[in-house]
């Protein structure tokens, strides 16, 4: 493999607490190649979001190294953008202003054409001057995705971005994300606790243990998109994931 | 006095009773008037009850009113309206509040945002703000007169003192409740320094800042009346003190009514601002 886009070398993270320190990440080694789509799959509260914050430079690791394009991460950067579950977009700004957030150093005409392009990419034409409060949950999430894509990041870190959506919207957002990923060739690290979501999206699924997070197993998913969710291979991997998450007896 | 106050109260009570069966669109017009009618009627009756007989040495008896009736008050207001007194004094009071409140906003909003965001600014300035805040603005009047004389500046200073602290405290508290996701997104997209204030901290705090501005404006309008009774020789507060010295209580009550009405419309204008797109997201949709 050539130089990985993202590389974590024995990364740990603990937070100081009143009752001692809380160990959240306990030694993670992980590498993502450019253009790869990887899902971090693990139970809630297992430190998945913490790992994304470390890669985004919003938090510093307690030990180990976090590298992006071979260089240690020191501060947040527009090349590596974090997409949250809904609330990352600004309710006081219009869809246009939200998408233009990362484009402040461009000329007016550049901003205009970039915003137009990404509004079209996520299908929000006609909503440019609307405030987020008037949009549905799915549309807000699309604004967040468009805002991230507009800065043409090398990396998108997605923290359960579709968690707050209803199941039908979630399905169509997944399809849209894959379409965008295939076109923009962005490296995506996607956090979820939904086995099906991971299986439908990722090239590779990294299973994390409960806190403190450690990698339990990495599973490659070599199925072409769109994936047949009723196919035998899909079912086989799914059973294996549930087994590794320790809930195989429940289904 | 006649029986009209009693009839008025009976009719108003009837409106309330019937109103429970009527639609909201009727009651929101009818109920305020019914409430006002009861207050005016009760006012008139209490004037009657408080009158007393004064016997003169020559044996004549005179009914002495203690308190102006609603009609005398309205007549005094019409009178003051005609000769321009009300207009002139209302403008004088509004001018002082407008200047003082603007200074308070220009100083208080940035200061509050800064103290809310920077822990070191908070460490340095919060004890000062919290120690000055509980001092009643009225207590500043002697110093205001000493520094500025019996002039507009003294009254304006009192307004600045009374509205800066609620605004600083409100803006500071607003920053403390900004969801961390907004700040993280902003940092992720390269927003920092002054831009962080302009693009995130200020707009995210604006709904709460607006509420504290509304409170500050209400306090200023109350305080300006007190300041004008002592520190200047014009304005609605001066009108009340001046009329009292002239033993003209119809004008005193007329001035009070005028203060209430202007204060109400000031608050109404502030509430209109809550509908702007930039802040509407921060207000509940219930009312």
XYZ file of C-alpha atoms in Angstrom:
538
model
C 0.000 0.000 0.000
C 1.281 3.478 -0.822
C 1.184 6.141 1.885
C -2.119 5.839 3.769
C -4.419 8.867 3.841
C -5.149 8.314 7.528
C -2.964 6.386 9.901
C -3.381 5.716 13.623
C -0.430 4.192 15.470
C -1.141 2.757 18.952
C -3.451 5.676 19.721
C -4.905 5.957 23.215
C -7.155 8.597 24.755
C -8.270 9.063 28.329
C -10.221 11.910 29.883
C -9.566 13.340 33.343
C -12.590 12.968 35.576
C -13.346 13.881 39.165
C -13.271 10.184 40.106
C -10.007 9.422 38.272
C -9.295 9.120 34.594
C -11.635 7.529 32.067
C -9.925 5.370 29.501
C -11.843 5.742 26.226
C -9.498 4.534 23.489
C -7.041 1.760 24.377
C -4.522 1.400 21.581
C -5.838 1.616 18.026
C -3.803 0.816 14.912
C -5.640 1.645 11.736
C -4.812 2.786 8.203
C -7.115 4.069 5.460
C -5.995 4.264 1.826
C -7.037 7.300 -0.239
C -10.556 6.843 -1.590
C -11.430 4.058 0.822
C -14.806 3.859 2.579
C -14.389 2.392 6.066
C -17.004 1.948 8.769
C -16.223 1.934 12.490
C -18.808 -0.378 14.008
C -19.262 -0.720 17.732
C -21.695 -0.363 20.621
C -22.831 3.088 21.768
C -20.361 4.879 24.000
C -17.425 2.819 22.757
C -15.239 5.791 21.887
C -15.986 5.892 18.151
C -16.702 9.632 18.140
C -13.535 10.259 20.148
C -11.488 8.570 17.425
C -13.043 10.872 14.790
C -12.330 13.952 16.926
C -8.678 12.894 17.193
C -8.357 12.520 13.405
C -10.138 15.860 12.846
C -7.675 17.583 15.184
C -10.470 18.710 17.539
C -8.900 16.737 20.369
C -5.376 15.442 21.082
C -4.433 11.799 21.669
C -3.045 10.835 25.094
C -0.376 8.688 23.430
C 0.405 7.302 19.987
C 0.380 9.048 16.632
C -2.423 10.319 14.406
C -1.196 10.977 10.863
C -3.008 12.464 7.884
C -1.092 12.161 4.607
C 1.940 11.154 6.657
C 1.982 14.286 8.814
C 0.869 14.434 12.465
C -2.472 16.190 13.005
C -1.976 19.401 14.978
C -5.153 21.415 14.413
C -8.503 21.215 12.572
C -8.269 21.582 8.836
C -10.699 21.918 5.951
C -9.047 18.962 4.222
C -10.475 16.679 6.878
C -14.104 17.495 7.630
C -16.310 16.079 10.364
C -20.050 15.618 9.661
C -22.219 15.339 12.777
C -25.602 13.902 13.432
C -27.744 16.884 12.403
C -26.761 19.735 14.723
C -23.547 20.804 13.052
C -25.303 23.204 10.661
C -26.142 26.733 11.788
C -29.850 27.514 12.317
C -29.231 31.282 12.013
C -27.862 31.035 8.476
C -29.560 30.093 5.202
C -28.756 26.893 3.317
C -26.544 28.957 0.984
C -24.642 30.593 3.863
C -24.205 27.238 5.607
C -22.751 25.565 2.523
C -20.448 28.553 1.948
C -19.011 28.362 5.509
C -15.732 26.784 4.428
C -15.395 28.915 1.277
C -14.689 32.258 2.953
C -11.355 32.827 1.206
C -12.781 32.381 -2.328
C -14.112 35.079 -4.663
C -17.829 35.819 -4.766
C -18.326 34.168 -8.136
C -16.379 31.084 -7.064
C -18.498 30.789 -3.934
C -21.651 31.143 -5.994
C -20.712 28.455 -8.508
C -19.430 26.046 -5.823
C -22.579 26.425 -3.728
C -24.708 25.892 -6.839
C -22.812 22.729 -7.733
C -23.174 21.125 -4.302
C -26.779 22.242 -3.844
C -27.494 20.321 -7.039
C -25.387 17.345 -5.963
C -27.478 16.844 -2.819
C -30.750 17.804 -4.513
C -31.605 20.987 -2.596
C -32.324 23.250 -5.574
C -34.883 25.912 -4.664
C -33.994 25.790 -0.946
C -30.865 27.975 -1.102
C -32.396 30.876 0.822
C -34.338 28.811 3.328
C -33.339 28.554 7.005
C -32.652 25.068 8.437
C -35.656 25.338 10.776
C -37.923 25.014 7.746
C -36.183 21.865 6.457
C -36.862 18.205 7.282
C -34.226 16.132 9.109
C -33.055 14.495 5.880
C -32.696 17.840 4.123
C -30.696 19.280 7.038
C -28.360 16.309 6.858
C -27.918 16.931 3.131
C -26.958 20.538 3.911
C -24.303 19.203 6.302
C -22.987 16.833 3.635
C -22.971 19.585 0.979
C -21.170 21.964 3.358
C -18.509 19.318 3.942
C -18.122 18.421 0.254
C -17.971 22.068 -0.857
C -14.478 22.477 0.616
C -13.426 19.397 -1.412
C -11.968 17.621 1.591
C -9.616 14.700 1.175
C -11.334 13.062 4.113
C -14.895 13.027 5.424
C -15.359 11.792 8.969
C -19.017 10.980 9.506
C -20.331 10.551 13.061
C -23.583 8.594 12.851
C -24.791 11.182 10.368
C -28.064 9.426 9.560
C -28.879 8.335 13.104
C -31.656 10.888 13.609
C -33.467 10.126 10.345
C -36.438 7.852 9.725
C -35.587 4.493 8.161
C -36.717 5.309 4.601
C -34.823 8.616 4.493
C -31.817 6.825 5.925
C -31.865 4.320 3.061
C -32.019 7.000 0.383
C -29.310 9.061 2.128
C -27.033 5.992 2.073
C -27.593 5.547 -1.652
C -26.906 9.248 -2.185
C -23.723 9.126 -0.129
C -22.418 6.193 -2.193
C -23.230 8.032 -5.416
C -21.361 11.127 -4.177
C -18.441 9.069 -2.869
C -18.030 7.303 -6.220
C -18.015 10.658 -8.007
C -15.853 12.708 -5.601
C -13.452 9.887 -4.578
C -13.326 11.208 -1.001
C -11.868 9.013 1.734
C -14.673 8.308 4.194
C -14.471 7.064 7.763
C -18.038 6.451 8.872
C -19.074 5.729 12.472
C -22.200 3.694 13.113
C -23.690 1.162 15.487
C -26.012 -0.174 12.764
C -24.714 -3.411 11.242
C -26.799 -3.073 8.061
C -25.662 0.490 7.516
C -22.019 -0.594 7.733
C -22.646 -3.517 5.399
C -24.387 -1.417 2.771
C -21.719 1.278 2.689
C -18.216 0.162 3.541
C -15.308 -1.433 1.681
C -14.064 -2.478 5.083
C -15.705 -2.713 8.484
C -13.675 -2.209 11.656
C -15.371 -3.714 14.710
C -14.614 -1.992 18.013
C -14.931 -3.415 21.503
C -16.966 -1.656 24.220
C -15.068 1.109 26.028
C -12.099 1.364 26.135
C -12.122 0.906 22.366
C -9.882 -1.707 20.800
C -10.122 -3.203 17.345
C -11.813 -6.599 17.593
C -11.632 -7.451 13.907
C -11.502 -5.948 10.432
C -13.855 -7.379 7.835
C -13.436 -6.640 4.129
C -16.716 -6.376 2.187
C -15.945 -7.235 -1.415
C -19.441 -6.782 -2.825
C -20.294 -4.442 -5.700
C -22.751 -1.571 -5.164
C -25.733 -1.613 -5.004
C -25.515 -4.527 -2.623
C -28.016 -7.357 -2.555
C -29.132 -7.337 1.060
C -30.790 -10.755 0.602
C -27.725 -12.404 -1.021
C -25.862 -15.316 0.633
C -22.515 -13.491 0.963
C -24.224 -10.480 2.591
C -25.928 -12.782 5.063
C -22.705 -14.600 5.846
C -20.808 -11.379 6.676
C -23.725 -10.071 8.676
C -23.810 -13.204 10.839
C -20.105 -12.866 11.413
C -20.423 -9.203 12.441
C -23.149 -10.014 14.953
C -21.014 -12.826 16.300
C -18.066 -10.494 16.795
C -20.292 -7.904 18.480
C -21.356 -10.655 20.877
C -25.060 -10.634 20.056
C -25.386 -13.630 17.698
C -27.595 -15.441 20.196
C -30.114 -12.607 20.034
C -31.172 -13.184 16.425
C -70.965 59.460 40.518
C -74.145 57.725 39.409
C -74.555 54.015 38.887
C -72.475 53.657 35.693
C -69.428 52.061 37.389
C -71.590 49.289 38.843
C -73.337 48.689 35.499
C -69.947 48.622 33.750
C -68.616 45.978 36.141
C -71.773 43.874 35.676
C -71.455 44.056 31.875
C -67.727 43.196 31.974
C -68.355 40.191 34.221
C -71.068 39.074 31.782
C -68.542 39.345 28.931
C -66.146 37.069 30.845
C -68.864 34.518 31.573
C -70.133 34.449 27.974
C -66.573 34.573 26.673
C -65.778 31.098 27.911
C -68.137 29.816 25.207
C -66.847 32.109 22.444
C -63.924 31.558 20.112
C -60.439 32.853 20.907
C -60.619 35.393 18.084
C -63.486 37.151 19.932
C -62.042 36.915 23.447
C -58.619 38.251 22.521
C -60.318 41.530 21.601
C -63.174 41.534 24.132
C -61.348 40.365 27.281
C -58.720 43.128 27.433
C -61.472 45.727 27.124
C -63.545 44.010 29.800
C -60.543 43.964 32.154
C -59.874 47.660 31.444
C -63.551 48.496 32.039
C -63.493 46.804 35.455
C -60.302 48.627 36.450
C -61.685 52.031 35.395
C -65.001 51.409 37.153
C -63.290 50.216 40.343
C -61.039 53.273 40.145
C -64.080 55.566 39.950
C -65.795 53.801 42.869
C -62.700 54.007 45.066
C -62.463 57.768 44.333
C -66.012 58.076 45.612
C -65.320 56.012 48.747
C -62.223 58.050 49.593
C -63.918 61.453 49.407
C -64.491 63.063 52.774
C -66.377 66.056 54.209
C -64.394 69.063 55.336
C -66.234 71.420 57.706
C -65.201 75.064 57.619
C -65.458 77.280 60.746
C -68.346 79.178 59.131
C -70.348 75.947 59.038
C -70.058 75.194 55.312
C -69.208 71.639 54.291
C -67.143 70.690 51.260
C -66.586 67.259 49.666
C -62.842 66.832 49.241
C -61.592 64.377 46.625
C -58.401 62.494 47.558
C -57.669 61.051 44.209
C -58.408 62.182 40.593
C -61.196 60.304 38.822
C -60.681 58.585 35.451
C -62.384 61.501 33.680
C -60.261 64.140 35.404
C -57.171 62.141 34.491
C -58.161 61.819 30.830
C -59.015 65.536 30.762
C -55.577 66.344 32.195
C -53.962 64.100 29.574
C -55.900 65.773 26.750
C -54.836 69.108 28.186
C -51.155 68.096 28.303
C -51.469 66.670 24.828
C -52.889 69.953 23.488
C -50.222 72.171 25.010
C -47.494 69.754 23.850
C -46.225 68.895 27.347
C -46.694 65.152 26.959
C -45.128 65.104 23.528
C -42.089 67.123 24.595
C -41.474 65.188 27.800
C -42.010 61.779 26.192
C -39.452 62.664 23.514
C -37.032 63.847 26.204
C -37.353 60.574 28.136
C -37.197 58.410 25.004
C -34.102 60.254 23.799
C -32.234 59.527 27.052
C -33.280 55.874 27.031
C -32.378 55.500 23.342
C -28.871 56.938 23.789
C -28.182 55.109 27.050
C -29.566 51.804 25.794
C -27.547 52.019 22.571
C -24.347 52.650 24.540
C -25.221 49.711 26.814
C -25.718 47.404 23.801
C -22.527 48.519 22.045
C -20.500 47.985 25.224
C -22.434 45.126 26.825
C -22.867 42.687 23.939
C -19.180 42.423 22.924
C -18.097 42.438 26.569
C -20.555 39.673 27.468
C -19.575 37.540 24.456
C -15.904 37.969 25.306
C -16.424 37.102 28.975
C -18.529 34.121 27.929
C -15.946 32.717 25.529
C -12.597 33.606 27.116
C -12.074 31.949 30.496
C -9.370 34.502 31.343
C -11.612 37.469 30.502
C -14.218 35.838 32.742
C -11.687 35.411 35.555
C -10.600 39.037 35.323
C -13.923 40.837 34.829
C -16.702 38.711 36.279
C -16.089 39.682 39.937
C -16.244 43.360 38.952
C -19.458 42.921 36.965
C -21.143 40.831 39.654
C -20.189 43.329 42.362
C -21.455 46.356 40.423
C -24.613 44.650 39.143
C -26.581 44.546 42.422
C -26.097 48.293 43.043
C -29.435 49.907 42.278
C -29.126 52.405 39.414
C -30.954 54.867 41.676
C -27.969 54.774 44.045
C -25.818 56.171 41.232
C -27.935 59.340 40.901
C -25.914 61.466 43.368
C -22.646 60.598 41.617
C -24.236 61.112 38.185
C -25.287 64.641 39.187
C -21.872 65.299 40.699
C -20.104 64.265 37.494
C -22.525 65.485 34.817
C -24.651 68.158 36.504
C -28.427 68.525 36.109
C -28.182 67.615 32.442
C -29.170 64.901 29.957
C -25.824 63.186 30.471
C -26.654 62.398 34.100
C -29.915 60.655 33.156
C -28.254 58.880 30.228
C -25.539 57.638 32.574
C -28.184 56.123 34.859
C -29.759 54.335 31.867
C -26.351 52.989 30.787
C -25.722 51.662 34.303
C -29.133 50.023 34.529
C -29.078 48.284 31.140
C -25.417 47.294 30.675
C -25.343 44.649 33.408
C -28.389 42.632 32.298
C -27.011 42.652 28.734
C -23.477 41.600 29.750
C -24.817 38.834 31.982
C -27.297 37.703 29.321
C -24.705 37.561 26.532
C -22.250 35.731 28.779
C -24.828 33.129 29.808
C -25.879 32.756 26.161
C -22.335 31.838 25.085
C -22.188 29.237 27.862
C -25.225 27.437 26.404
C -24.053 27.293 22.763
C -24.068 23.635 21.668
C -20.468 22.452 21.333
C -21.239 21.064 17.857
C -21.523 24.618 16.415
C -18.115 25.627 17.732
C -16.524 22.371 16.592
C -17.964 22.743 13.085
C -16.712 26.292 12.920
C -13.191 25.306 13.974
C -13.291 22.420 11.506
C -14.062 24.852 8.680
C -11.221 27.130 9.689
C -13.235 29.768 11.558
C -11.279 31.333 14.423
C -10.504 34.611 16.180
C -12.789 37.541 15.370
C -14.537 35.470 12.699
C -15.645 32.997 15.366
C -17.423 35.856 17.192
C -19.010 37.175 14.011
C -20.080 33.864 12.489
C -20.881 31.684 15.498
C -20.751 33.179 19.007
C -22.800 36.306 18.220
C -25.477 34.751 15.979
C -25.800 31.676 18.219
C -26.302 33.912 21.276
C -28.555 36.460 19.593
C -31.939 35.012 20.659
C -30.882 35.078 24.321
C -29.212 38.463 23.918
C -32.504 39.775 22.549
C -34.317 38.559 25.671
C -31.802 40.281 27.932
C -32.086 43.461 25.821
C -35.834 43.327 26.324
C -35.372 43.063 30.091
C -32.747 45.838 30.039
C -35.010 48.171 28.056
C -37.859 47.563 30.543
C -35.556 48.323 33.469
C -34.217 51.456 31.727
C -37.700 52.805 31.181
C -38.499 52.319 34.864
C -35.219 53.829 36.010
C -35.326 56.882 33.722
C -38.500 58.065 35.482
C -36.758 57.916 38.856
C -33.668 59.636 37.449
C -35.726 62.438 35.926
C -37.413 63.140 39.268
C -34.025 64.135 40.676
C -31.379 64.619 38.030
C -32.979 66.709 35.244
C -35.739 69.231 34.578
C -37.660 67.590 31.737
C -39.093 64.187 30.865
C -41.997 62.139 32.160
C -40.388 61.605 35.593
C -39.938 65.365 35.961
C -43.559 65.850 34.808
C -44.770 63.668 37.684
C -42.616 65.370 40.308
C -43.476 68.837 38.967
C -47.229 68.114 38.917
C -47.063 66.741 42.433
C -45.367 69.931 43.648
C -48.191 71.870 41.966
C -50.677 69.593 43.774
C -52.116 68.539 40.390
C -52.712 64.825 40.903
C -54.692 64.426 37.667
C -51.455 65.238 35.848
C -49.500 62.864 38.092
C -51.766 59.937 37.211
C -51.938 61.047 33.561
C -48.120 60.980 33.454
C -48.111 57.493 34.988
C -50.535 56.244 32.355
C -48.380 57.737 29.639
C -45.276 55.991 31.068
C -47.168 52.701 31.049
C -48.343 53.072 27.462
C -44.911 54.087 26.106
C -43.236 51.266 28.043
C -45.722 48.809 26.638
C -45.036 49.879 23.067
C -41.265 49.717 23.654
C -41.634 46.105 24.810
C -43.935 45.369 21.876
C -41.272 46.627 19.442
C -38.628 44.450 21.083
C -40.881 41.416 20.741
C -41.330 42.146 17.040
C -37.578 41.659 16.645
C -37.977 38.045 17.770
C -39.641 37.300 14.450
C -36.566 38.103 12.368
C -35.190 35.105 10.474
C -31.794 35.411 12.198
C -33.255 34.723 15.638
C -36.601 33.010 15.056
C -34.956 29.578 15.369
C -34.197 30.351 19.011
C -37.787 30.963 20.067
C -40.480 28.411 20.800
C -43.376 28.230 18.390
C -46.056 27.962 21.094
C -47.011 31.638 21.213
